[in-house]
Amino acid sequence: MRFSFLVTIAALAASMSVTAQCSGDGDLCFTDSPCCGGLYCMSYGDVCFSDSMTA
């Protein structure tokens, strides 16, 4: 019983890491999780932001 519970938790954790493909506005950005379309990774603080803030 415990083994199947641990297998289920491990499978859920693995699927969550695969589905996170890009970071949204205000989210942290990393090399394995770049910013979503139209957003840029600010090197200071590694946060995604929209270029429209400067326009």
Short mmCIF file of C-alpha atoms in Angstrom, two decimals:
data_model
loop_
_atom_site.label_atom_id
_atom_site.label_comp_id
_atom_site.label_asym_id
_atom_site.label_seq_id
_atom_site.Cartn_x
_atom_site.Cartn_y
_atom_site.Cartn_z
CA MET A 1 0.00 0.00 0.00
CA ARG A 2 2.75 2.47 0.92
CA PHE A 3 4.78 1.53 -2.13
CA SER A 4 1.94 2.33 -4.56
CA PHE A 5 1.37 5.65 -2.77
CA LEU A 6 5.04 6.59 -3.18
CA VAL A 7 5.00 5.55 -6.84
CA THR A 8 1.94 7.75 -7.41
CA ILE A 9 3.59 10.75 -5.73
CA ALA A 10 6.78 10.25 -7.75
CA ALA A 11 4.81 10.03 -11.01
CA LEU A 12 2.90 13.23 -10.22
CA ALA A 13 6.10 15.09 -9.37
CA ALA A 14 7.75 13.95 -12.59
CA SER A 15 4.77 15.00 -14.71
CA MET A 16 4.67 18.46 -13.11
CA SER A 17 8.31 19.13 -13.95
CA VAL A 18 7.75 18.11 -17.58
CA THR A 19 4.68 20.30 -18.09
CA ALA A 20 6.35 23.49 -16.83
CA GLN A 21 7.82 24.67 -20.12
CA CYS A 22 7.95 28.45 -19.76
CA SER A 23 7.60 31.12 -17.09
CA GLY A 24 4.95 33.85 -17.11
CA ASP A 25 5.11 37.57 -16.34
CA GLY A 26 6.64 38.10 -12.89
CA ASP A 27 7.70 34.45 -12.58
CA LEU A 28 11.27 33.27 -12.11
CA CYS A 29 13.15 32.28 -15.26
CA PHE A 30 15.94 29.75 -15.60
CA THR A 31 17.80 28.16 -18.50
CA ASP A 32 15.54 25.09 -18.31
CA SER A 33 12.40 27.24 -17.91
CA PRO A 34 12.62 30.28 -20.20
CA CYS A 35 10.04 33.05 -20.35
CA CYS A 36 6.86 32.52 -22.37
CA GLY A 37 6.36 34.25 -25.73
CA GLY A 38 6.72 38.03 -25.69
CA LEU A 39 8.41 38.06 -22.28
CA TYR A 40 12.07 38.64 -21.50
CA CYS A 41 14.26 37.37 -18.67
CA MET A 42 15.65 40.26 -16.64
CA SER A 43 19.15 39.23 -15.56
CA TYR A 44 18.86 41.11 -12.25
CA GLY A 45 16.67 38.83 -10.17
CA ASP A 46 15.97 36.39 -13.03
CA VAL A 47 12.33 37.47 -13.43
CA CYS A 48 10.26 37.41 -16.64
CA PHE A 49 8.80 40.74 -17.70
CA SER A 50 6.97 42.27 -20.64
CA ASP A 51 8.79 44.74 -22.87
CA SER A 52 5.60 46.86 -22.98
CA MET A 53 6.53 48.28 -19.56
CA THR A 54 9.28 50.34 -21.18
CA ALA A 55 7.18 51.57 -24.13
#
